[in-house]
PDB file of C-alpha atoms in Angstrom:
ATOM      1  CA  ALA T 201    -104.690 -24.146  77.194  1.00 54.00           C
ATOM      2  CA  LYS T 202    -101.293 -25.371  76.026  1.00 48.00           C
ATOM      3  CA  LYS T 203    -100.956 -22.361  73.721  1.00 49.00           C
ATOM      4  CA  ALA T 204    -101.641 -19.992  76.611  1.00 48.00           C
ATOM      5  CA  GLU T 205     -99.151 -21.871  78.784  1.00 48.00           C
ATOM      6  CA  ALA T 206     -96.516 -21.800  76.043  1.00 47.00           C
ATOM      7  CA  HIS T 207     -97.169 -18.091  75.523  1.00 47.00           C
ATOM      8  CA  ALA T 208     -96.800 -17.448  79.264  1.00 47.00           C
ATOM      9  CA  LEU T 209     -93.554 -19.426  79.320  1.00 47.00           C
ATOM     10  CA  GLY T 210     -92.345 -17.417  76.348  1.00 50.00           C
ATOM     11  CA  ASP T 211     -93.015 -14.236  78.308  1.00 49.00           C
ATOM     12  CA  ILE T 212     -90.976 -15.605  81.206  1.00 47.00           C
ATOM     13  CA  ASP T 213     -88.126 -16.541  78.892  1.00 48.00           C
ATOM     14  CA  GLU T 214     -88.274 -13.073  77.379  1.00 46.00           C
ATOM     15  CA  THR T 215     -87.868 -11.428  80.778  1.00 44.00           C
ATOM     16  CA  LEU T 216     -85.017 -13.724  81.739  1.00 47.00           C
ATOM     17  CA  ALA T 217     -83.169 -13.412  78.427  1.00 47.00           C
ATOM     18  CA  PRO T 218     -84.069 -10.223  76.537  1.00 48.00           C
ATOM     19  CA  SER T 219     -84.290 -10.559  72.790  1.00 47.00           C
ATOM     20  CA  ASN T 220     -82.234  -7.420  72.248  1.00 45.00           C
ATOM     21  CA  PRO T 221     -78.898  -8.815  71.035  1.00 45.00           C
ATOM     22  CA  ALA T 222     -77.032  -5.714  72.213  1.00 47.00           C
ATOM     23  CA  THR T 223     -77.933  -6.369  75.835  1.00 44.00           C
ATOM     24  CA  ARG T 224     -78.040 -10.150  75.674  1.00 42.00           C
ATOM     25  CA  ASP T 225     -74.461 -10.577  74.459  1.00 46.00           C
ATOM     26  CA  GLN T 226     -72.872  -8.102  76.860  1.00 48.00           C
ATOM     27  CA  LYS T 227     -70.465  -9.622  79.301  1.00 48.00           C
ATOM     28  CA  PRO T 228     -70.193  -8.287  82.829  1.00 47.00           C
ATOM     29  CA  PRO T 229     -67.395  -5.769  83.312  1.00 46.00           C
ATOM     30  CA  ALA T 230     -64.033  -7.228  84.130  1.00 47.00           C
ATOM     31  CA  THR T 231     -62.842  -6.675  87.670  1.00 48.00           C
ATOM     32  CA  ASN T 232     -59.211  -7.724  87.321  1.00 49.00           C
ATOM     33  CA  GLY T 233     -59.714 -10.100  90.250  1.00 48.00           C
ATOM     34  CA  VAL T 234     -60.001  -7.195  92.651  1.00 50.00           C
ATOM     35  CA  SER T 235     -63.615  -7.611  93.743  1.00 49.00           C
ATOM     36  CA  SER T 236     -62.814 -10.711  95.771  1.00 46.00           C
ATOM     37  CA  LEU T 237     -60.298  -8.679  97.781  1.00 47.00           C
ATOM     38  CA  LEU T 238     -62.631  -5.785  98.466  1.00 51.00           C
ATOM     39  CA  PRO T 239     -65.725  -5.466 100.627  1.00 53.00           C
ATOM     40  CA  ALA T 240     -69.161  -5.050  99.127  1.00 57.00           C
ATOM     41  CA  ASP T 241     -70.536  -1.505  99.124  1.00 56.00           C
ATOM     42  CA  ALA T 242     -72.660  -2.383 102.169  1.00 50.00           C
ATOM     43  CA  ASP T 243     -69.549  -3.255 104.212  1.00 69.00           C
ATOM     44  CA  ILE T 244     -68.398   0.382 104.251  1.00 73.00           C
ATOM     45  CA  GLU T 245     -70.306   2.343 106.880  1.00 79.00           C
ATOM     46  CA  ASP T 246     -68.686   5.784 106.537  1.00 83.00           C
ATOM     47  CA  PRO T 247     -70.703   7.715 103.903  1.00 88.00           C
ATOM     48  CA  GLU T 248     -67.636   9.606 102.678  1.00 90.00           C
ATOM     49  CA  LYS T 249     -65.640   6.397 102.244  1.00 89.00           C
ATOM     50  CA  LEU T 250     -68.582   4.767 100.486  1.00 90.00           C
ATOM     51  CA  LYS T 251     -68.842   7.726  98.115  1.00 93.00           C
ATOM     52  CA  LYS T 252     -65.125   7.503  97.268  1.00 93.00           C
ATOM     53  CA  PHE T 253     -65.364   3.722  96.936  1.00 92.00           C
ATOM     54  CA  LYS T 254     -68.211   3.963  94.413  1.00 93.00           C
ATOM     55  CA  LYS T 255     -66.460   6.739  92.483  1.00 96.00           C
ATOM     56  CA  ILE T 256     -63.260   4.698  92.171  1.00 96.00           C
ATOM     57  CA  LYS T 257     -65.185   1.576  91.156  1.00 94.00           C
ATOM     58  CA  SER T 258     -66.906   3.631  88.480  1.00 96.00           C
ATOM     59  CA  LYS T 259     -63.549   4.864  87.179  1.00 97.00           C
ATOM     60  CA  LEU T 260     -62.227   1.284  87.125  1.00 97.00           C
ATOM     61  CA  GLY T 261     -65.291   0.216  85.163  1.00 97.00           C
ATOM     62  CA  GLU T 262     -64.589   2.940  82.610  1.00 98.00           C
ATOM     63  CA  ILE T 263     -60.953   1.823  82.402  1.00 97.00           C
ATOM     64  CA  ASN T 264     -62.093  -1.737  81.701  1.00 98.00           C
ATOM     65  CA  ARG T 265     -64.401  -0.504  78.914  1.00 98.00           C
ATOM     66  CA  LEU T 266     -61.505   1.467  77.425  1.00 98.00           C
ATOM     67  CA  LYS T 267     -59.258  -1.600  77.602  1.00 97.00           C
ATOM     68  CA  ASP T 268     -61.917  -3.642  75.800  1.00 98.00           C
ATOM     69  CA  GLN T 269     -62.151  -0.980  73.092  1.00 97.00           C
ATOM     70  CA  GLN T 270     -58.377  -0.920  72.768  1.00 97.00           C
ATOM     71  CA  ALA T 271     -58.258  -4.726  72.529  1.00 97.00           C
ATOM     72  CA  SER T 272     -60.852  -4.655  69.757  1.00 97.00           C
ATOM     73  CA  GLY T 273     -58.578  -2.379  67.731  1.00 96.00           C
ATOM     74  CA  LYS T 274     -60.075   1.037  68.429  1.00 96.00           C
ATOM     75  CA  GLN T 275     -57.550   3.876  68.521  1.00 96.00           C
ATOM     76  CA  LEU T 276     -57.855   5.600  71.898  1.00 96.00           C
ATOM     77  CA  GLU T 277     -57.250   9.270  72.558  1.00 97.00           C
ATOM     78  CA  ILE T 278     -54.424  10.501  74.783  1.00 97.00           C
ATOM     79  CA  ASN T 279     -56.716  11.286  77.724  1.00 97.00           C
ATOM     80  CA  GLN T 280     -58.205   7.773  77.485  1.00 97.00           C
ATOM     81  CA  LEU T 281     -54.729   6.234  77.563  1.00 97.00           C
ATOM     82  CA  ASP T 282     -53.931   8.389  80.603  1.00 97.00           C
ATOM     83  CA  LYS T 283     -56.995   6.956  82.371  1.00 97.00           C
ATOM     84  CA  ILE T 284     -55.750   3.430  81.719  1.00 97.00           C
ATOM     85  CA  LYS T 285     -52.350   4.335  83.173  1.00 97.00           C
ATOM     86  CA  LYS T 286     -54.035   5.374  86.440  1.00 97.00           C
ATOM     87  CA  GLU T 287     -55.553   1.923  87.006  1.00 97.00           C
ATOM     88  CA  ASP T 288     -52.887   0.691  89.454  1.00 96.00           C
ATOM     89  CA  GLU T 289     -53.119   3.895  91.470  1.00 97.00           C
ATOM     90  CA  LEU T 290     -56.920   3.561  91.680  1.00 97.00           C
ATOM     91  CA  LEU T 291     -56.686  -0.096  92.696  1.00 95.00           C
ATOM     92  CA  LYS T 292     -54.299   0.802  95.517  1.00 95.00           C
ATOM     93  CA  GLU T 293     -56.585   3.603  96.662  1.00 94.00           C
ATOM     94  CA  LEU T 294     -59.557   1.223  96.597  1.00 90.00           C
ATOM     95  CA  LYS T 295     -57.718  -1.339  98.703  1.00 90.00           C
ATOM     96  CA  ASP T 296     -56.710   1.372 101.190  1.00 89.00           C
ATOM     97  CA  LEU T 297     -60.345   2.454 101.523  1.00 85.00           C
ATOM     98  CA  ALA T 298     -61.383  -1.113 102.233  1.00 79.00           C
ATOM     99  CA  LEU T 299     -59.102  -1.336 105.288  1.00 76.00           C
TER     100      LEU T 299
END
């Protein structure tokens, strides 16, 4: 009975913490402290605004991934560097949408 219980607990642990090291060690995307200033997706009622909001958040997520790659020493392409330069503009647009 203890073996079955231990096995069941192991299954629970496996679902809570996957054994795949690639997914286990990933950190959540950085938000640059912006998420506390912005409403959750559910707070925006206008479908068009919500669509723009999600699109901008997606772009900011990509920018954060590019910044992480750059910090780890990867040489970025010109278009990737251009995306990073647009971060402030996207943050302003996101804040404007939240108003």
